[in-house]
Amino acid sequence: MTAPSGFYAWSDTLCGVYYGPGCVQTALPELLEKVSAKKALIVTGKSLFEKTVEDILNRVNASGGVFHDISQFSPIAGIRRGVALYKENTCDSIVAVGGGSPIDAAKAILYFAQQEQGGKKRPLIAIPTTLSAAEYTSGVGYTDEEGNKAMIASPGLAPAGIIIDAELSVFTPSRLWLSTGMRALDHAVETMYRVGVPVPVKHLGYAAIHDLFSYLPESKANPQAIEVRQKLLVAAWMSLWPMRMNINSPTGLSHTIGYKIGPTYGIPHGITSCLSLAPVVKLQADVASPEDKKWLAGSLFCINEPSTGSVEADIRKFSDCIQKLVLTLGLQTSLSEYEVPKADLTKIAERTLGTSEHPLYPQVVDILESIYTQK
């Protein structure tokens, strides 16, 4: 098996996506030069600080220091500490290394620093080590003082460069790696019925679905297989292909549920997708538009499963395949395992939909009840 490698660029905002094992060695200096970065702050997670970042630092001239005081869900308190360090060290850019939390934190640090410094845009280079795909959006999610998910959306938040190097992902814990792969699957599947997604991006979603179903089990069986990890990192890219529409296009129901249960109850976003994606897909067999149903049903072909002859039955079969993948990866869990009070389920459903009067409110309550004790 040959690992995918190469280079992709689209606009002046995105100077390039470099991908391939070992590519960080040449890609990072090239990107830093392209964006005229002289003093970059490294933002990373605590677990990666000693294992990976020292090597990255050796490629960053006049580094603005390292900030690793950021935890899951990017709390606002940590972001403020990052902004203070960024300003104190007179940085002109950020290199973010890690998963969704450090990359989102880096976006937020740049956003708030720019607000305090007159709005001048500063470049971000993202080096992902998970499959969460936060680097491909123009938005940022963080946790506010009350523990709620907060969002900022702006074209200026998109990274100037992305480096997808599978060799840097080998230190990622297996459960985090595989669960963020399910998060990527969540992105790809919800591409089929999210509002405003153009047809070519839906076909990229199909390719992502195929590769995630194919290579996540392989990666679990052989975690050191760099070629497999590289294919999964590219699949995560295809699952959430960068597009301006991301700013205004609402997320699908699975993501929305995840945003409500994740930060509040300490459930990692990859795990929320393991919980919510399959039942939400099954619901689409009843509530999606005819066109969206066709796109979802087409996913069966991507995973080499025969059609049942019925669009609705195909969607339900695809839902069962997703749940089987969760089991295969050893990621089956429940809301009760994360100590979510059962009395909170109706409140979560209401927060997900905005009101208990929403037509889907009973179905969302049913979904939450179904994943409360599943094992």
Short mmCIF file of N, CA and C in Angstrom, two decimals, residues 164-310:
data_model
loop_
_atom_site.label_atom_id
_atom_site.label_comp_id
_atom_site.label_asym_id
_atom_site.label_seq_id
_atom_site.Cartn_x
_atom_site.Cartn_y
_atom_site.Cartn_z
N ILE A 164 -0.58 17.65 6.68
CA ILE A 164 -1.16 16.38 7.07
C ILE A 164 -0.07 15.31 6.98
N ASP A 165 0.58 15.08 8.10
CA ASP A 165 1.71 14.17 8.16
C ASP A 165 1.38 13.04 9.12
N ALA A 166 1.14 11.85 8.58
CA ALA A 166 0.71 10.71 9.41
C ALA A 166 1.74 10.32 10.46
N GLU A 167 3.00 10.60 10.21
CA GLU A 167 4.03 10.21 11.17
C GLU A 167 3.84 10.91 12.52
N LEU A 168 3.22 12.10 12.50
CA LEU A 168 3.00 12.85 13.73
C LEU A 168 1.80 12.32 14.51
N SER A 169 1.01 11.44 13.88
CA SER A 169 -0.21 10.95 14.53
C SER A 169 0.00 9.68 15.33
N VAL A 170 1.19 9.09 15.26
CA VAL A 170 1.38 7.79 15.91
C VAL A 170 1.34 7.90 17.44
N PHE A 171 1.51 9.12 17.98
CA PHE A 171 1.45 9.31 19.42
C PHE A 171 0.02 9.53 19.91
N THR A 172 -0.91 9.69 18.98
CA THR A 172 -2.30 9.92 19.37
C THR A 172 -2.88 8.65 20.00
N PRO A 173 -3.46 8.74 21.18
CA PRO A 173 -4.06 7.55 21.81
C PRO A 173 -5.07 6.89 20.88
N SER A 174 -5.10 5.56 20.90
CA SER A 174 -5.92 4.80 19.97
C SER A 174 -7.40 5.19 20.04
N ARG A 175 -7.94 5.31 21.25
CA ARG A 175 -9.37 5.64 21.39
C ARG A 175 -9.67 7.02 20.81
N LEU A 176 -8.77 7.96 21.01
CA LEU A 176 -8.96 9.30 20.45
C LEU A 176 -8.87 9.26 18.93
N TRP A 177 -7.89 8.55 18.41
CA TRP A 177 -7.71 8.44 16.96
C TRP A 177 -8.94 7.83 16.31
N LEU A 178 -9.40 6.70 16.83
CA LEU A 178 -10.53 6.01 16.21
C LEU A 178 -11.84 6.76 16.39
N SER A 179 -12.05 7.37 17.56
CA SER A 179 -13.31 8.09 17.79
C SER A 179 -13.37 9.36 16.96
N THR A 180 -12.24 10.02 16.74
CA THR A 180 -12.27 11.18 15.85
C THR A 180 -12.49 10.73 14.40
N GLY A 181 -12.11 9.48 14.10
CA GLY A 181 -12.47 8.92 12.80
C GLY A 181 -13.97 8.80 12.64
N MET A 182 -14.66 8.45 13.73
CA MET A 182 -16.13 8.43 13.69
C MET A 182 -16.68 9.86 13.58
N ARG A 183 -15.97 10.82 14.14
CA ARG A 183 -16.38 12.22 13.96
C ARG A 183 -16.28 12.61 12.49
N ALA A 184 -15.20 12.17 11.85
CA ALA A 184 -15.05 12.43 10.42
C ALA A 184 -16.18 11.77 9.63
N LEU A 185 -16.53 10.54 10.02
CA LEU A 185 -17.66 9.87 9.36
C LEU A 185 -18.94 10.67 9.55
N ASP A 186 -19.11 11.23 10.74
CA ASP A 186 -20.26 12.09 11.03
C ASP A 186 -20.30 13.27 10.06
N HIS A 187 -19.13 13.91 9.83
CA HIS A 187 -19.06 15.01 8.88
C HIS A 187 -19.52 14.54 7.50
N ALA A 188 -18.95 13.41 7.04
CA ALA A 188 -19.21 12.94 5.69
C ALA A 188 -20.67 12.56 5.50
N VAL A 189 -21.23 11.86 6.48
CA VAL A 189 -22.63 11.40 6.36
C VAL A 189 -23.57 12.61 6.40
N GLU A 190 -23.33 13.54 7.28
CA GLU A 190 -24.23 14.70 7.36
C GLU A 190 -24.09 15.64 6.17
N THR A 191 -23.00 15.48 5.42
CA THR A 191 -22.87 16.21 4.16
C THR A 191 -24.01 15.85 3.21
N MET A 192 -24.56 14.65 3.36
CA MET A 192 -25.61 14.20 2.45
C MET A 192 -26.94 14.92 2.67
N TYR A 193 -27.12 15.51 3.87
CA TYR A 193 -28.40 16.19 4.08
C TYR A 193 -28.26 17.55 4.75
N ARG A 194 -27.02 18.03 4.91
CA ARG A 194 -26.87 19.40 5.39
C ARG A 194 -27.35 20.38 4.33
N VAL A 195 -27.84 21.53 4.79
CA VAL A 195 -28.32 22.56 3.87
C VAL A 195 -27.14 23.23 3.18
N GLY A 196 -27.25 23.43 1.87
CA GLY A 196 -26.29 24.26 1.16
C GLY A 196 -25.02 23.58 0.70
N VAL A 197 -24.93 22.26 0.80
CA VAL A 197 -23.70 21.57 0.37
C VAL A 197 -23.79 21.27 -1.12
N PRO A 198 -22.81 21.72 -1.91
CA PRO A 198 -22.86 21.49 -3.36
C PRO A 198 -22.60 20.03 -3.72
N VAL A 199 -23.07 19.63 -4.87
CA VAL A 199 -22.99 18.23 -5.30
C VAL A 199 -21.56 17.69 -5.31
N PRO A 200 -20.55 18.40 -5.84
CA PRO A 200 -19.20 17.83 -5.82
C PRO A 200 -18.71 17.48 -4.41
N VAL A 201 -19.09 18.29 -3.43
CA VAL A 201 -18.66 18.03 -2.05
C VAL A 201 -19.36 16.79 -1.51
N LYS A 202 -20.61 16.55 -1.93
CA LYS A 202 -21.30 15.32 -1.53
C LYS A 202 -20.55 14.09 -2.04
N HIS A 203 -20.02 14.17 -3.25
CA HIS A 203 -19.27 13.04 -3.79
C HIS A 203 -17.96 12.84 -3.03
N LEU A 204 -17.33 13.93 -2.59
CA LEU A 204 -16.17 13.80 -1.71
C LEU A 204 -16.58 13.11 -0.41
N GLY A 205 -17.78 13.43 0.07
CA GLY A 205 -18.29 12.76 1.26
C GLY A 205 -18.42 11.26 1.06
N TYR A 206 -18.89 10.87 -0.13
CA TYR A 206 -18.98 9.44 -0.44
C TYR A 206 -17.59 8.78 -0.37
N ALA A 207 -16.59 9.45 -0.95
CA ALA A 207 -15.23 8.91 -0.92
C ALA A 207 -14.73 8.79 0.51
N ALA A 208 -15.05 9.78 1.34
CA ALA A 208 -14.64 9.74 2.74
C ALA A 208 -15.31 8.57 3.47
N ILE A 209 -16.60 8.37 3.22
CA ILE A 209 -17.33 7.26 3.84
C ILE A 209 -16.67 5.93 3.48
N HIS A 210 -16.35 5.76 2.21
CA HIS A 210 -15.68 4.52 1.78
C HIS A 210 -14.38 4.31 2.53
N ASP A 211 -13.53 5.33 2.56
CA ASP A 211 -12.20 5.17 3.16
C ASP A 211 -12.26 5.02 4.67
N LEU A 212 -13.17 5.70 5.32
CA LEU A 212 -13.28 5.59 6.78
C LEU A 212 -13.77 4.19 7.17
N PHE A 213 -14.76 3.68 6.46
CA PHE A 213 -15.22 2.31 6.73
C PHE A 213 -14.12 1.29 6.44
N SER A 214 -13.31 1.56 5.41
CA SER A 214 -12.27 0.61 5.01
C SER A 214 -11.08 0.61 5.95
N TYR A 215 -10.62 1.82 6.32
CA TYR A 215 -9.31 1.93 6.96
C TYR A 215 -9.35 2.10 8.48
N LEU A 216 -10.47 2.51 9.07
CA LEU A 216 -10.52 2.59 10.52
C LEU A 216 -10.30 1.22 11.17
N PRO A 217 -10.99 0.16 10.71
CA PRO A 217 -10.70 -1.16 11.29
C PRO A 217 -9.25 -1.60 11.06
N GLU A 218 -8.68 -1.27 9.90
CA GLU A 218 -7.28 -1.61 9.63
C GLU A 218 -6.36 -0.89 10.60
N SER A 219 -6.67 0.38 10.87
CA SER A 219 -5.84 1.16 11.78
C SER A 219 -5.93 0.63 13.21
N LYS A 220 -7.11 0.16 13.59
CA LYS A 220 -7.26 -0.44 14.92
C LYS A 220 -6.42 -1.71 15.03
N ALA A 221 -6.43 -2.50 13.96
CA ALA A 221 -5.69 -3.76 13.98
C ALA A 221 -4.18 -3.54 13.91
N ASN A 222 -3.76 -2.49 13.22
CA ASN A 222 -2.33 -2.22 13.05
C ASN A 222 -2.08 -0.73 13.23
N PRO A 223 -2.01 -0.25 14.46
CA PRO A 223 -1.90 1.19 14.73
C PRO A 223 -0.64 1.83 14.17
N GLN A 224 0.40 1.06 13.89
CA GLN A 224 1.65 1.64 13.40
C GLN A 224 1.70 1.73 11.88
N ALA A 225 0.65 1.33 11.19
CA ALA A 225 0.64 1.37 9.72
C ALA A 225 0.49 2.81 9.25
N ILE A 226 1.60 3.42 8.87
CA ILE A 226 1.60 4.83 8.49
C ILE A 226 0.77 5.08 7.24
N GLU A 227 0.83 4.16 6.27
CA GLU A 227 0.07 4.36 5.04
C GLU A 227 -1.43 4.42 5.32
N VAL A 228 -1.89 3.56 6.23
CA VAL A 228 -3.31 3.55 6.58
C VAL A 228 -3.68 4.85 7.29
N ARG A 229 -2.83 5.29 8.21
CA ARG A 229 -3.10 6.54 8.94
C ARG A 229 -3.15 7.72 7.97
N GLN A 230 -2.27 7.71 6.96
CA GLN A 230 -2.27 8.81 6.00
C GLN A 230 -3.56 8.81 5.18
N LYS A 231 -4.03 7.64 4.79
CA LYS A 231 -5.29 7.55 4.04
C LYS A 231 -6.45 8.06 4.89
N LEU A 232 -6.42 7.79 6.18
CA LEU A 232 -7.49 8.26 7.06
C LEU A 232 -7.43 9.77 7.23
N LEU A 233 -6.24 10.34 7.31
CA LEU A 233 -6.12 11.80 7.42
C LEU A 233 -6.66 12.49 6.17
N VAL A 234 -6.41 11.89 5.01
CA VAL A 234 -6.97 12.45 3.76
C VAL A 234 -8.49 12.26 3.73
N ALA A 235 -8.98 11.14 4.26
CA ALA A 235 -10.42 10.92 4.33
C ALA A 235 -11.08 11.97 5.22
N ALA A 236 -10.43 12.32 6.33
CA ALA A 236 -10.97 13.37 7.20
C ALA A 236 -11.05 14.69 6.45
N TRP A 237 -10.07 14.97 5.61
CA TRP A 237 -10.08 16.18 4.77
C TRP A 237 -11.29 16.14 3.83
N MET A 238 -11.51 15.01 3.18
CA MET A 238 -12.65 14.91 2.25
C MET A 238 -13.98 14.99 2.99
N SER A 239 -13.99 14.58 4.26
CA SER A 239 -15.25 14.56 5.02
C SER A 239 -15.76 15.96 5.32
N LEU A 240 -14.88 16.93 5.33
CA LEU A 240 -15.26 18.31 5.66
C LEU A 240 -14.49 19.26 4.76
N TRP A 241 -14.69 19.08 3.47
CA TRP A 241 -13.93 19.82 2.46
C TRP A 241 -14.12 21.33 2.65
N PRO A 242 -13.02 22.09 2.68
CA PRO A 242 -13.14 23.53 2.94
C PRO A 242 -13.99 24.23 1.89
N MET A 243 -14.95 24.99 2.35
CA MET A 243 -15.80 25.75 1.45
C MET A 243 -16.41 26.92 2.21
N ARG A 244 -16.60 28.01 1.53
CA ARG A 244 -17.14 29.20 2.17
C ARG A 244 -18.51 28.95 2.76
N MET A 245 -19.25 27.99 2.19
CA MET A 245 -20.59 27.68 2.67
C MET A 245 -20.59 27.23 4.13
N ASN A 246 -19.43 26.73 4.62
CA ASN A 246 -19.37 26.24 6.00
C ASN A 246 -19.77 27.29 7.02
N ILE A 247 -19.60 28.56 6.66
CA ILE A 247 -19.87 29.63 7.62
C ILE A 247 -21.35 29.69 7.95
N ASN A 248 -22.20 29.50 6.95
CA ASN A 248 -23.63 29.70 7.14
C ASN A 248 -24.44 28.40 7.13
N SER A 249 -23.86 27.33 6.63
CA SER A 249 -24.61 26.09 6.52
C SER A 249 -24.72 25.44 7.89
N PRO A 250 -25.94 25.21 8.37
CA PRO A 250 -26.09 24.63 9.71
C PRO A 250 -25.60 23.20 9.75
N THR A 251 -25.16 22.78 10.93
CA THR A 251 -24.72 21.39 11.09
C THR A 251 -25.93 20.48 11.09
N GLY A 252 -25.67 19.19 10.89
CA GLY A 252 -26.74 18.22 10.95
C GLY A 252 -27.12 17.90 12.38
N LEU A 253 -28.16 17.11 12.55
CA LEU A 253 -28.72 16.83 13.87
C LEU A 253 -27.73 16.08 14.76
N SER A 254 -26.96 15.16 14.21
CA SER A 254 -26.01 14.42 15.02
C SER A 254 -24.99 15.37 15.65
N HIS A 255 -24.46 16.28 14.85
CA HIS A 255 -23.51 17.27 15.38
C HIS A 255 -24.17 18.14 16.44
N THR A 256 -25.40 18.56 16.17
CA THR A 256 -26.07 19.45 17.11
C THR A 256 -26.28 18.77 18.46
N ILE A 257 -26.68 17.51 18.44
CA ILE A 257 -26.79 16.75 19.69
C ILE A 257 -25.44 16.69 20.39
N GLY A 258 -24.39 16.44 19.61
CA GLY A 258 -23.05 16.34 20.18
C GLY A 258 -22.61 17.62 20.86
N TYR A 259 -22.96 18.76 20.27
CA TYR A 259 -22.58 20.04 20.87
C TYR A 259 -23.28 20.26 22.21
N LYS A 260 -24.46 19.67 22.37
CA LYS A 260 -25.21 19.87 23.62
C LYS A 260 -24.79 18.90 24.72
N ILE A 261 -24.35 17.71 24.35
CA ILE A 261 -23.97 16.75 25.39
C ILE A 261 -22.47 16.73 25.65
N GLY A 262 -21.67 17.21 24.68
CA GLY A 262 -20.22 17.13 24.82
C GLY A 262 -19.65 17.97 25.95
N PRO A 263 -19.60 19.30 25.78
CA PRO A 263 -19.00 20.14 26.83
C PRO A 263 -19.71 20.04 28.17
N THR A 264 -21.03 19.93 28.15
CA THR A 264 -21.80 19.93 29.41
C THR A 264 -21.48 18.71 30.28
N TYR A 265 -21.29 17.56 29.64
CA TYR A 265 -21.11 16.33 30.42
C TYR A 265 -19.72 15.69 30.22
N GLY A 266 -18.83 16.42 29.59
CA GLY A 266 -17.46 15.93 29.43
C GLY A 266 -17.32 14.75 28.50
N ILE A 267 -18.17 14.69 27.47
CA ILE A 267 -18.09 13.60 26.50
C ILE A 267 -17.32 14.08 25.28
N PRO A 268 -16.19 13.47 24.94
CA PRO A 268 -15.42 13.92 23.77
C PRO A 268 -16.28 13.91 22.51
N HIS A 269 -15.99 14.87 21.62
CA HIS A 269 -16.84 15.01 20.43
C HIS A 269 -16.81 13.76 19.56
N GLY A 270 -15.67 13.07 19.49
CA GLY A 270 -15.65 11.83 18.72
C GLY A 270 -16.60 10.79 19.29
N ILE A 271 -16.66 10.73 20.61
CA ILE A 271 -17.56 9.78 21.26
C ILE A 271 -19.02 10.19 21.08
N THR A 272 -19.30 11.49 21.07
CA THR A 272 -20.69 11.90 20.83
C THR A 272 -21.17 11.42 19.47
N SER A 273 -20.27 11.42 18.49
CA SER A 273 -20.65 10.91 17.16
C SER A 273 -20.90 9.40 17.21
N CYS A 274 -20.11 8.69 18.01
CA CYS A 274 -20.35 7.25 18.18
C CYS A 274 -21.74 6.99 18.75
N LEU A 275 -22.20 7.88 19.61
CA LEU A 275 -23.51 7.74 20.23
C LEU A 275 -24.64 8.14 19.30
N SER A 276 -24.51 9.28 18.63
CA SER A 276 -25.67 9.90 17.98
C SER A 276 -25.81 9.60 16.49
N LEU A 277 -24.71 9.31 15.80
CA LEU A 277 -24.79 9.26 14.34
C LEU A 277 -25.74 8.18 13.83
N ALA A 278 -25.59 6.94 14.30
CA ALA A 278 -26.42 5.85 13.78
C ALA A 278 -27.91 6.10 13.98
N PRO A 279 -28.36 6.47 15.20
CA PRO A 279 -29.80 6.71 15.36
C PRO A 279 -30.31 7.92 14.59
N VAL A 280 -29.46 8.94 14.42
CA VAL A 280 -29.90 10.10 13.64
C VAL A 280 -30.06 9.72 12.17
N VAL A 281 -29.16 8.91 11.65
CA VAL A 281 -29.29 8.45 10.27
C VAL A 281 -30.57 7.64 10.11
N LYS A 282 -30.86 6.77 11.07
CA LYS A 282 -32.09 5.97 10.99
C LYS A 282 -33.31 6.88 10.96
N LEU A 283 -33.28 7.96 11.71
CA LEU A 283 -34.39 8.91 11.72
C LEU A 283 -34.60 9.53 10.33
N GLN A 284 -33.50 9.74 9.59
CA GLN A 284 -33.63 10.38 8.28
C GLN A 284 -34.48 9.56 7.32
N ALA A 285 -34.56 8.27 7.54
CA ALA A 285 -35.40 7.43 6.68
C ALA A 285 -36.86 7.86 6.75
N ASP A 286 -37.23 8.51 7.85
CA ASP A 286 -38.62 8.96 8.02
C ASP A 286 -38.80 10.45 7.74
N VAL A 287 -37.77 11.27 7.99
CA VAL A 287 -38.00 12.73 7.99
C VAL A 287 -37.24 13.49 6.91
N ALA A 288 -36.24 12.89 6.27
CA ALA A 288 -35.45 13.61 5.28
C ALA A 288 -36.27 13.86 4.01
N SER A 289 -35.84 14.83 3.22
CA SER A 289 -36.47 15.09 1.93
C SER A 289 -36.18 13.93 0.99
N PRO A 290 -36.98 13.74 -0.05
CA PRO A 290 -36.72 12.65 -1.00
C PRO A 290 -35.31 12.71 -1.60
N GLU A 291 -34.84 13.92 -1.92
CA GLU A 291 -33.50 14.06 -2.49
C GLU A 291 -32.42 13.67 -1.49
N ASP A 292 -32.56 14.13 -0.25
CA ASP A 292 -31.57 13.78 0.78
C ASP A 292 -31.59 12.28 1.07
N LYS A 293 -32.76 11.68 1.03
CA LYS A 293 -32.84 10.24 1.24
C LYS A 293 -32.05 9.48 0.18
N LYS A 294 -32.13 9.93 -1.06
CA LYS A 294 -31.39 9.27 -2.13
C LYS A 294 -29.88 9.35 -1.90
N TRP A 295 -29.42 10.53 -1.47
CA TRP A 295 -27.99 10.69 -1.20
C TRP A 295 -27.56 9.76 -0.05
N LEU A 296 -28.34 9.73 1.00
CA LEU A 296 -28.00 8.86 2.14
C LEU A 296 -28.01 7.39 1.74
N ALA A 297 -29.03 6.98 1.03
CA ALA A 297 -29.14 5.59 0.62
C ALA A 297 -27.96 5.18 -0.26
N GLY A 298 -27.46 6.14 -1.05
CA GLY A 298 -26.31 5.86 -1.91
C GLY A 298 -25.05 5.50 -1.16
N SER A 299 -25.02 5.79 0.14
CA SER A 299 -23.84 5.48 0.95
C SER A 299 -23.58 3.98 1.03
N LEU A 300 -24.63 3.17 0.89
CA LEU A 300 -24.46 1.72 0.94
C LEU A 300 -23.49 1.24 -0.15
N PHE A 301 -23.61 1.83 -1.33
CA PHE A 301 -22.72 1.45 -2.43
C PHE A 301 -21.26 1.73 -2.07
N CYS A 302 -21.03 2.82 -1.34
CA CYS A 302 -19.66 3.22 -0.97
C CYS A 302 -19.01 2.22 -0.04
N ILE A 303 -19.81 1.48 0.72
CA ILE A 303 -19.24 0.52 1.67
C ILE A 303 -19.48 -0.92 1.22
N ASN A 304 -19.76 -1.05 -0.10
CA ASN A 304 -19.88 -2.37 -0.73
C ASN A 304 -20.99 -3.22 -0.13
N GLU A 305 -22.09 -2.57 0.21
CA GLU A 305 -23.26 -3.27 0.73
C GLU A 305 -24.37 -3.22 -0.32
N PRO A 306 -25.04 -4.33 -0.60
CA PRO A 306 -26.09 -4.35 -1.62
C PRO A 306 -27.34 -3.59 -1.15
N SER A 307 -28.04 -3.02 -2.10
CA SER A 307 -29.28 -2.32 -1.80
C SER A 307 -30.38 -3.30 -1.42
N THR A 308 -31.29 -2.84 -0.60
CA THR A 308 -32.45 -3.65 -0.22
C THR A 308 -33.56 -3.53 -1.26
N GLY A 309 -33.44 -2.53 -2.13
CA GLY A 309 -34.49 -2.26 -3.10
C GLY A 309 -35.42 -1.14 -2.67
N SER A 310 -35.22 -0.64 -1.46
CA SER A 310 -36.03 0.45 -0.93
C SER A 310 -35.11 1.54 -0.38
#
